[in-house]
Amino acid sequence: MVVPSSNRTTYRELFVIPTFPRLATGVLLARTASQMMLLTLVLFVLQRFHSPSLAGITVFLSIAPGVALSPVAGAMLDRHGRVRLMTLDYLVGTVTLALIAGLDLGGQLTPGVLLPIVAVSSLTYSLSNSGARSLLPLIVPKRLWDRANALDSIAYAMTMGVGPASAGALTDWAGPRLALSVTAAVFLLAAVLIVRLPEPMVGNRSSRVFAEAWAGLTYVLFRNPALRGIVLVVSVMNLGYGVLLVALPVMVLQRLHGDPALVGTLWAFFGLASVPSALVAGRINSEGRERLVMVVCDVVAGLAVAVLAFAGTIWLVAAMMLIAGLSNGPFDVSMFSMRQRRTDPAWYGRAFAVSMGLNWAGQPIGSAISGPLIHLGLAAAFLVAAGFILLGAGLVRWVIPAEHAGTMATESARQSRRDRPVEESPSSAEQGAG
């Protein structure tokens, strides 16, 4: 693999790296499909079964089993390579979504059939989600990490806009069955695009997968204070976003008398607003300022969600989603860069899988409790969501250490013989982690 000869830190330098464009395109498609899937499942359950509580449980099962298996996923990523396991997850998404659409077409889909399929679809989720993020610092030089993280955040923001908007439009036009089928096709296209993509191999190839999974869990929760703090902050925030994922469609369909297309459009406002803010954040070196950026962005997002509790017009809802989205870009860039700086490269697969899995843990729990909250009142649901996001802001300076923990992370890695990197493949030996 050829490293860009220039020492410049421009976005253009990222696309000189041979594997980056193909990886970025495949991940972009897969994330779009993931965003389509979440909203389509919520709309599907609300339209078919008319139950916010069942919608929340569906979202819970679409994420929670994968979160529980994230330590195992991390060990497998370090042991078997990221690309093949990412491809596996995309194929699982293709098959399970096609199965749901097919059973619905045949009139055989009940909640008792839907929920196990959704749970199975989530089992491999951490393989692709963590695989992509842990692969970036291995193929991108360290001097370009902020740029890569900004593009990664922008890509994620774009999928948060395009995915829900597409899901809402397809559901409104032809029903959720078509939206599920199209989502399955997008997952399949992503799998075809990244299959056999060359990658550097860093970490150990021990056959003790569960031992390595436990090592990754203890590394994040007990041996790396920065990663532990990030997990606590983001998981608490995601409790709020989990509630919002169900409460917003219910508000649009019931209080504002809108349609699924409008739900998708509002999520598009949130996602696409992150693009310019992440682009600006990526041009600024975030090292040493990550915690400040995270606090400010959390507070802004929390206040915007709180206003939704009393919003009575679509324009006010759109404005608040826009403001919350603008705050999301800089938060992601700072958080991603901090996680990379404070993790030893030998731990990328295991540590990122555990960290990202636990970060997401709040969202399915938030969605699961959204049904009872909505029964108490939409205002209560939005205020609880805002409270969780603001609580995350309050925790940042308490639980994430200010000092750089790179030395600590490296020393922790030295304490385990399992952490010695293996020799990289000839095609990528010159790239490394920067």
Coordinates of C-alpha atoms in Angstrom, one line a residue:
M1 CA 0.0 0.0 0.0
V2 CA 1.4 3.4 -1.0
V3 CA 1.5 6.2 1.6
P4 CA 0.8 9.6 0.2
S5 CA 4.2 11.3 -0.2
S6 CA 3.0 14.7 0.8
N7 CA 2.9 15.8 4.4
R8 CA -0.2 17.9 3.8
T9 CA -3.3 17.2 5.8
T10 CA -6.0 18.0 3.2
Y11 CA -9.1 15.9 2.5
R12 CA -7.7 15.2 -1.0
E13 CA -4.8 13.2 0.5
L14 CA -7.3 10.7 1.9
F15 CA -8.4 9.7 -1.6
V16 CA -4.8 9.0 -2.6
I17 CA -4.8 6.0 -0.3
P18 CA -5.7 3.1 -2.6
T19 CA -8.3 1.3 -0.4
F20 CA -10.0 4.4 1.1
P21 CA -12.4 5.3 -1.7
R22 CA -13.8 1.8 -2.1
L23 CA -14.1 1.3 1.7
A24 CA -15.8 4.7 2.1
T25 CA -18.3 4.0 -0.6
G26 CA -19.2 0.5 0.7
V27 CA -19.6 1.8 4.3
L28 CA -21.7 4.8 3.1
L29 CA -24.1 2.4 1.4
A30 CA -24.3 0.1 4.4
R31 CA -24.9 2.9 6.8
T32 CA -27.6 4.3 4.5
A33 CA -29.3 0.9 4.7
S34 CA -28.9 0.7 8.5
Q35 CA -30.6 4.1 8.8
M36 CA -33.4 3.1 6.4
M37 CA -33.9 -0.1 8.4
L38 CA -34.4 1.5 11.7
L39 CA -37.0 4.1 10.6
T40 CA -38.7 1.6 8.3
L41 CA -39.1 -0.9 11.2
V42 CA -40.6 1.8 13.4
L43 CA -43.0 2.9 10.6
F44 CA -43.8 -0.7 9.7
V45 CA -44.8 -1.6 13.3
L46 CA -46.8 1.6 13.8
Q47 CA -48.7 1.1 10.6
R48 CA -49.2 -2.7 10.8
F49 CA -49.7 -3.2 14.6
H50 CA -50.5 0.4 15.8
S51 CA -48.3 0.1 18.9
P52 CA -45.6 2.5 20.0
S53 CA -44.5 0.0 22.7
L54 CA -44.0 -2.8 20.1
A55 CA -42.1 -0.3 17.9
G56 CA -39.8 0.4 20.8
I57 CA -39.2 -3.3 21.5
T58 CA -38.5 -3.9 17.8
V59 CA -35.8 -1.2 17.9
F60 CA -34.4 -2.7 21.1
L61 CA -34.1 -6.1 19.5
S62 CA -32.6 -4.7 16.4
I63 CA -29.6 -3.4 18.4
A64 CA -29.3 -4.9 21.8
P65 CA -28.2 -8.5 20.9
G66 CA -25.4 -7.1 18.8
V67 CA -24.3 -4.8 21.6
A68 CA -24.2 -7.8 24.0
L69 CA -22.0 -9.7 21.5
S70 CA -19.7 -6.7 20.8
P71 CA -16.7 -8.0 22.9
V72 CA -16.8 -11.3 20.9
A73 CA -17.1 -9.3 17.7
G74 CA -14.1 -7.3 18.6
A75 CA -12.0 -10.4 19.2
M76 CA -13.1 -11.8 15.9
L77 CA -12.2 -8.6 14.1
D78 CA -8.6 -8.6 15.5
R79 CA -8.3 -12.3 14.7
H80 CA -10.0 -12.9 11.4
G81 CA -9.8 -9.5 9.7
R82 CA -12.4 -6.8 9.4
V83 CA -13.5 -6.8 5.7
R84 CA -14.8 -10.4 5.5
L85 CA -16.8 -10.0 8.8
M86 CA -18.2 -6.7 7.6
T87 CA -19.3 -8.4 4.4
L88 CA -21.0 -11.1 6.5
D89 CA -23.0 -8.6 8.4
Y90 CA -24.2 -6.9 5.2
L91 CA -25.3 -10.3 3.9
V92 CA -27.2 -11.0 7.1
G93 CA -29.0 -7.7 6.8
T94 CA -29.9 -8.5 3.2
V95 CA -31.4 -11.9 4.1
T96 CA -33.3 -10.9 7.2
L97 CA -34.9 -7.8 5.7
A98 CA -35.9 -9.8 2.6
L99 CA -37.4 -12.4 4.8
I100 CA -39.5 -9.9 6.8
A101 CA -40.8 -8.4 3.5
G102 CA -41.6 -11.9 2.1
L103 CA -43.4 -13.1 5.2
D104 CA -45.5 -9.9 5.2
L105 CA -46.4 -10.3 1.6
G106 CA -47.6 -13.9 2.4
G107 CA -49.7 -12.6 5.3
Q108 CA -47.6 -14.7 7.8
L109 CA -45.9 -12.0 9.7
T110 CA -46.9 -11.5 13.4
P111 CA -45.1 -9.8 16.2
G112 CA -44.0 -13.3 17.4
V113 CA -42.4 -13.9 14.1
L114 CA -41.0 -10.4 13.5
L115 CA -39.2 -10.0 16.8
P116 CA -36.9 -13.1 16.5
I117 CA -36.0 -12.2 13.0
V118 CA -35.1 -8.7 14.0
A119 CA -33.0 -10.1 16.9
V120 CA -31.1 -12.4 14.6
S121 CA -30.4 -9.5 12.2
S122 CA -28.7 -7.6 15.0
L123 CA -26.3 -10.4 16.1
T124 CA -23.6 -9.4 13.5
Y125 CA -24.2 -5.7 13.7
S126 CA -20.9 -4.9 15.7
L127 CA -18.9 -6.7 13.0
S128 CA -19.6 -4.0 10.4
N129 CA -20.1 -1.0 12.7
S130 CA -16.9 -1.5 14.7
G131 CA -15.0 -3.1 11.8
A132 CA -15.3 0.1 9.6
R133 CA -14.3 2.4 12.5
S134 CA -11.4 0.3 13.6
L135 CA -10.1 -0.1 10.0
L136 CA -9.8 3.6 9.4
P137 CA -6.8 4.3 11.7
L138 CA -5.1 1.3 10.2
I139 CA -5.2 2.5 6.6
V140 CA -5.0 6.2 7.2
P141 CA -1.8 8.0 8.5
K142 CA -2.2 9.6 11.9
R143 CA -1.7 13.1 10.5
L144 CA -5.0 12.6 8.5
W145 CA -7.0 11.1 11.4
D146 CA -9.0 14.3 12.0
R147 CA -9.7 14.6 8.3
A148 CA -10.8 11.0 8.1
N149 CA -12.9 11.2 11.2
A150 CA -14.6 14.4 9.8
L151 CA -15.4 12.6 6.5
D152 CA -16.6 9.6 8.5
S153 CA -18.8 11.8 10.6
I154 CA -20.0 13.6 7.4
A155 CA -20.7 10.3 5.7
Y156 CA -22.7 9.1 8.8
A157 CA -24.6 12.4 8.8
M158 CA -25.4 12.1 5.2
T159 CA -26.8 8.6 5.7
M160 CA -28.8 9.9 8.7
G161 CA -30.4 12.3 6.2
V162 CA -30.6 10.1 3.1
G163 CA -31.6 6.9 4.8
P164 CA -34.6 8.1 6.8
A165 CA -35.7 10.4 4.0
S166 CA -35.7 7.4 1.6
A167 CA -37.4 5.1 4.1
G168 CA -40.1 7.7 4.7
A169 CA -40.7 8.4 1.1
L170 CA -40.7 4.8 0.0
T171 CA -43.1 3.9 2.9
D172 CA -45.4 6.8 2.0
W173 CA -45.4 5.9 -1.7
A174 CA -45.7 2.1 -1.6
G175 CA -45.7 0.9 2.0
P176 CA -43.0 -0.4 4.3
R177 CA -42.7 -3.7 2.5
L178 CA -41.0 -1.9 -0.5
A179 CA -38.8 0.1 1.8
L180 CA -37.6 -3.1 3.5
S181 CA -36.9 -4.7 0.1
V182 CA -34.9 -1.7 -1.1
T183 CA -33.0 -1.6 2.1
A184 CA -32.0 -5.3 1.6
A185 CA -30.8 -4.5 -1.9
V186 CA -28.6 -1.6 -0.6
F187 CA -27.0 -4.0 2.0
L188 CA -26.3 -6.5 -0.8
L189 CA -24.7 -3.8 -3.0
A190 CA -22.4 -2.7 -0.1
A191 CA -21.3 -6.4 0.4
V192 CA -20.5 -6.7 -3.3
L193 CA -18.5 -3.5 -3.2
I194 CA -16.1 -4.3 -0.3
V195 CA -15.7 -8.0 -0.7
R196 CA -12.0 -9.0 -0.9
L197 CA -10.9 -5.4 -0.1
P198 CA -7.2 -5.7 1.1
E199 CA -6.5 -4.6 4.7
P200 CA -3.6 -4.5 7.1
M201 CA -3.7 -7.1 9.9
V202 CA -2.8 -5.8 13.4
G203 CA -3.3 -7.8 16.6
N204 CA -3.2 -11.4 17.5
R205 CA -4.5 -14.6 15.9
S206 CA -5.0 -16.6 19.0
S207 CA -7.7 -19.2 18.9
R208 CA -9.0 -18.1 22.3
V209 CA -11.8 -15.9 21.0
F210 CA -13.7 -15.7 24.2
A211 CA -10.6 -15.0 26.2
E212 CA -9.8 -12.1 23.8
A213 CA -13.4 -10.9 24.1
W214 CA -13.0 -10.7 27.9
A215 CA -9.7 -9.0 27.5
G216 CA -11.3 -6.4 25.3
L217 CA -14.1 -5.8 27.7
T218 CA -11.7 -5.4 30.7
Y219 CA -9.4 -3.1 28.6
V220 CA -12.3 -0.7 27.9
L221 CA -14.0 -0.8 31.3
F222 CA -11.0 -1.1 33.7
R223 CA -7.7 -0.4 32.0
N224 CA -8.4 2.6 29.8
P225 CA -10.1 5.5 31.7
A226 CA -10.7 7.5 28.6
L227 CA -12.6 4.8 26.8
R228 CA -14.6 4.0 29.9
G229 CA -15.6 7.6 30.2
I230 CA -16.6 7.9 26.6
V231 CA -18.8 4.8 27.0
L232 CA -20.6 6.3 30.0
V233 CA -21.2 9.7 28.3
V234 CA -22.3 8.4 24.9
S235 CA -24.5 5.6 26.3
V236 CA -26.3 8.1 28.5
M237 CA -26.8 10.4 25.6
N238 CA -28.1 7.6 23.4
L239 CA -30.8 6.8 26.0
G240 CA -32.3 10.2 24.9
Y241 CA -31.8 9.5 21.2
G242 CA -33.4 6.1 21.6
V243 CA -36.5 7.7 23.0
L244 CA -36.5 10.3 20.2
L245 CA -36.3 7.6 17.5
V246 CA -39.8 6.4 18.5
A247 CA -41.3 9.7 19.9
L248 CA -40.7 11.8 16.8
P249 CA -42.6 9.5 14.4
V250 CA -45.5 9.3 16.9
M251 CA -45.6 13.1 17.2
V252 CA -45.6 13.6 13.5
L253 CA -48.3 11.0 12.8
Q254 CA -50.5 11.9 15.7
R255 CA -49.9 15.5 16.9
L256 CA -48.9 17.1 13.6
H257 CA -51.1 14.8 11.4
G258 CA -48.2 14.2 9.0
D259 CA -47.1 11.2 7.0
P260 CA -44.1 8.9 6.9
A261 CA -42.4 11.0 4.3
L262 CA -42.5 14.0 6.7
V263 CA -40.9 11.8 9.4
G264 CA -38.1 10.9 7.0
T265 CA -37.6 14.6 6.1
L266 CA -37.2 15.7 9.7
W267 CA -34.5 13.0 10.3
A268 CA -32.9 14.2 7.1
F269 CA -32.7 17.7 8.6
F270 CA -30.9 16.3 11.6
G271 CA -28.5 14.2 9.6
L272 CA -27.6 16.6 6.8
A273 CA -27.1 19.5 9.3
S274 CA -24.2 17.5 10.7
V275 CA -22.3 17.7 7.4
P276 CA -21.1 21.3 7.4
S277 CA -20.4 21.4 11.1
A278 CA -18.3 18.2 10.8
L279 CA -16.5 19.5 7.8
V280 CA -15.5 22.6 9.7
A281 CA -14.6 20.6 12.8
G282 CA -12.3 18.3 10.8
R283 CA -10.2 21.3 9.6
I284 CA -9.3 22.1 13.2
N285 CA -6.9 20.0 15.3
S286 CA -9.1 18.7 18.1
E287 CA -6.4 17.3 20.3
G288 CA -6.7 18.7 23.8
R289 CA -10.0 20.3 23.2
E290 CA -12.2 17.2 22.7
R291 CA -14.0 17.5 26.1
L292 CA -15.0 21.1 25.7
V293 CA -16.4 20.5 22.2
M294 CA -18.3 17.5 23.5
V295 CA -19.9 19.4 26.4
V296 CA -21.0 22.4 24.3
C297 CA -22.5 20.2 21.6
D298 CA -24.3 18.0 24.1
V299 CA -25.9 21.1 25.8
V300 CA -27.1 22.5 22.5
A301 CA -28.6 19.2 21.4
G302 CA -30.3 18.6 24.7
L303 CA -31.9 22.1 24.7
A304 CA -33.1 21.6 21.2
V305 CA -34.8 18.3 22.0
A306 CA -36.4 19.8 25.1
V307 CA -38.1 22.4 22.9
L308 CA -39.7 19.6 20.9
A309 CA -41.8 18.8 24.0
F310 CA -43.9 22.0 23.4
A311 CA -43.5 22.3 19.6
G312 CA -46.9 22.6 17.8
T313 CA -45.8 23.5 14.3
I314 CA -43.7 21.5 11.8
W315 CA -41.4 24.5 11.2
L316 CA -40.4 24.6 14.9
V317 CA -39.8 20.9 14.9
A318 CA -37.6 21.2 11.8
A319 CA -35.6 24.0 13.3
M320 CA -34.9 22.1 16.5
M321 CA -33.9 19.0 14.5
L322 CA -31.6 21.2 12.4
I323 CA -29.9 22.7 15.6
A324 CA -29.5 19.3 17.1
G325 CA -27.9 18.0 13.9
L326 CA -25.5 20.9 13.7
S327 CA -24.2 20.0 17.2
N328 CA -23.8 16.4 16.2
G329 CA -20.9 16.8 13.7
P330 CA -18.3 18.4 16.0
F331 CA -19.2 16.0 18.8
D332 CA -18.5 13.0 16.6
V333 CA -15.2 14.3 15.2
S334 CA -13.9 15.1 18.7
M335 CA -15.1 11.8 20.2
F336 CA -13.8 9.6 17.4
S337 CA -10.4 11.3 17.4
M338 CA -10.1 11.0 21.2
R339 CA -10.9 7.3 21.0
Q340 CA -8.3 6.7 18.4
R341 CA -5.6 8.7 20.2
R342 CA -6.1 6.9 23.4
T343 CA -6.3 3.3 22.1
D344 CA -3.2 1.2 21.4
P345 CA -3.3 0.0 17.7
A346 CA -3.1 -3.7 18.8
W347 CA -6.5 -3.2 20.6
Y348 CA -8.4 -1.4 17.8
G349 CA -10.7 -4.3 16.9
R350 CA -11.5 -5.4 20.4
A351 CA -11.5 -2.0 22.0
F352 CA -13.5 -0.3 19.3
A353 CA -16.1 -3.1 19.2
V354 CA -16.6 -3.0 22.9
S355 CA -16.6 0.8 23.1
M356 CA -19.0 1.3 20.2
G357 CA -21.2 -1.5 21.3
L358 CA -21.5 0.0 24.8
N359 CA -22.0 3.4 23.3
W360 CA -25.0 2.1 21.4
A361 CA -26.4 0.3 24.5
G362 CA -28.3 3.4 25.5
Q363 CA -30.3 3.6 22.2
P364 CA -32.2 0.3 22.4
I365 CA -32.9 0.8 26.1
G366 CA -34.2 4.3 25.3
S367 CA -36.4 3.0 22.6
A368 CA -37.7 0.2 24.8
I369 CA -38.8 2.6 27.5
S370 CA -40.2 5.1 24.9
G371 CA -43.6 3.3 24.7
P372 CA -44.5 3.8 28.4
L373 CA -43.2 7.3 28.3
I374 CA -45.3 8.2 25.3
H375 CA -48.4 6.8 27.1
L376 CA -47.7 9.3 29.8
G377 CA -47.6 12.0 27.2
L378 CA -45.4 13.1 24.3
A379 CA -44.1 16.1 26.3
A380 CA -42.9 13.8 29.0
A381 CA -41.1 11.6 26.4
F382 CA -39.2 14.5 24.8
L383 CA -38.3 16.0 28.2
V384 CA -36.9 12.7 29.4
A385 CA -34.9 12.4 26.1
A386 CA -33.5 15.9 26.6
G387 CA -32.6 15.1 30.2
F388 CA -30.5 12.1 29.2
I389 CA -28.6 14.2 26.6
L390 CA -28.0 17.0 29.1
L391 CA -26.9 14.5 31.7
G392 CA -24.3 13.2 29.2
A393 CA -22.9 16.7 28.9
G394 CA -22.7 17.0 32.7
L395 CA -20.7 13.7 32.9
V396 CA -18.0 14.6 30.3
R397 CA -15.6 16.4 32.6
W398 CA -16.2 14.0 35.5
V399 CA -15.6 10.7 33.8
I400 CA -13.2 11.4 30.9
P401 CA -9.7 12.3 32.0
A402 CA -8.2 15.4 30.6
E403 CA -4.6 14.1 30.1
H404 CA -3.7 12.1 27.0
A405 CA -3.8 8.4 27.8
G406 CA -1.8 7.1 24.9
T407 CA 1.1 6.1 27.1
M408 CA -1.2 4.3 29.5
A409 CA -2.8 2.5 26.7
T410 CA 0.5 1.3 25.3
E411 CA 1.7 0.2 28.7
S412 CA -1.5 -1.8 29.2
A413 CA -0.9 -3.5 25.9
R414 CA 2.6 -4.5 26.9
Q415 CA 1.2 -6.3 29.9
S416 CA -0.4 -8.9 27.8
R417 CA 1.6 -11.2 25.5
R418 CA -1.5 -11.6 23.3
D419 CA -1.3 -8.0 22.2
R420 CA 1.8 -8.2 20.0
P421 CA 0.9 -7.2 16.4
V422 CA 1.5 -9.7 13.7
E423 CA 3.4 -8.9 10.5
E424 CA 1.3 -6.9 8.1
S425 CA 0.4 -8.3 4.7
P426 CA 2.8 -7.3 1.9
S427 CA 0.2 -5.1 0.3
S428 CA -0.2 -2.9 3.3
A429 CA 3.0 -3.1 5.3
E430 CA 4.0 0.4 4.5
Q431 CA 0.7 2.0 5.7
G432 CA 0.4 1.1 9.3
A433 CA -1.7 3.2 11.7
G434 CA 0.1 6.4 11.0

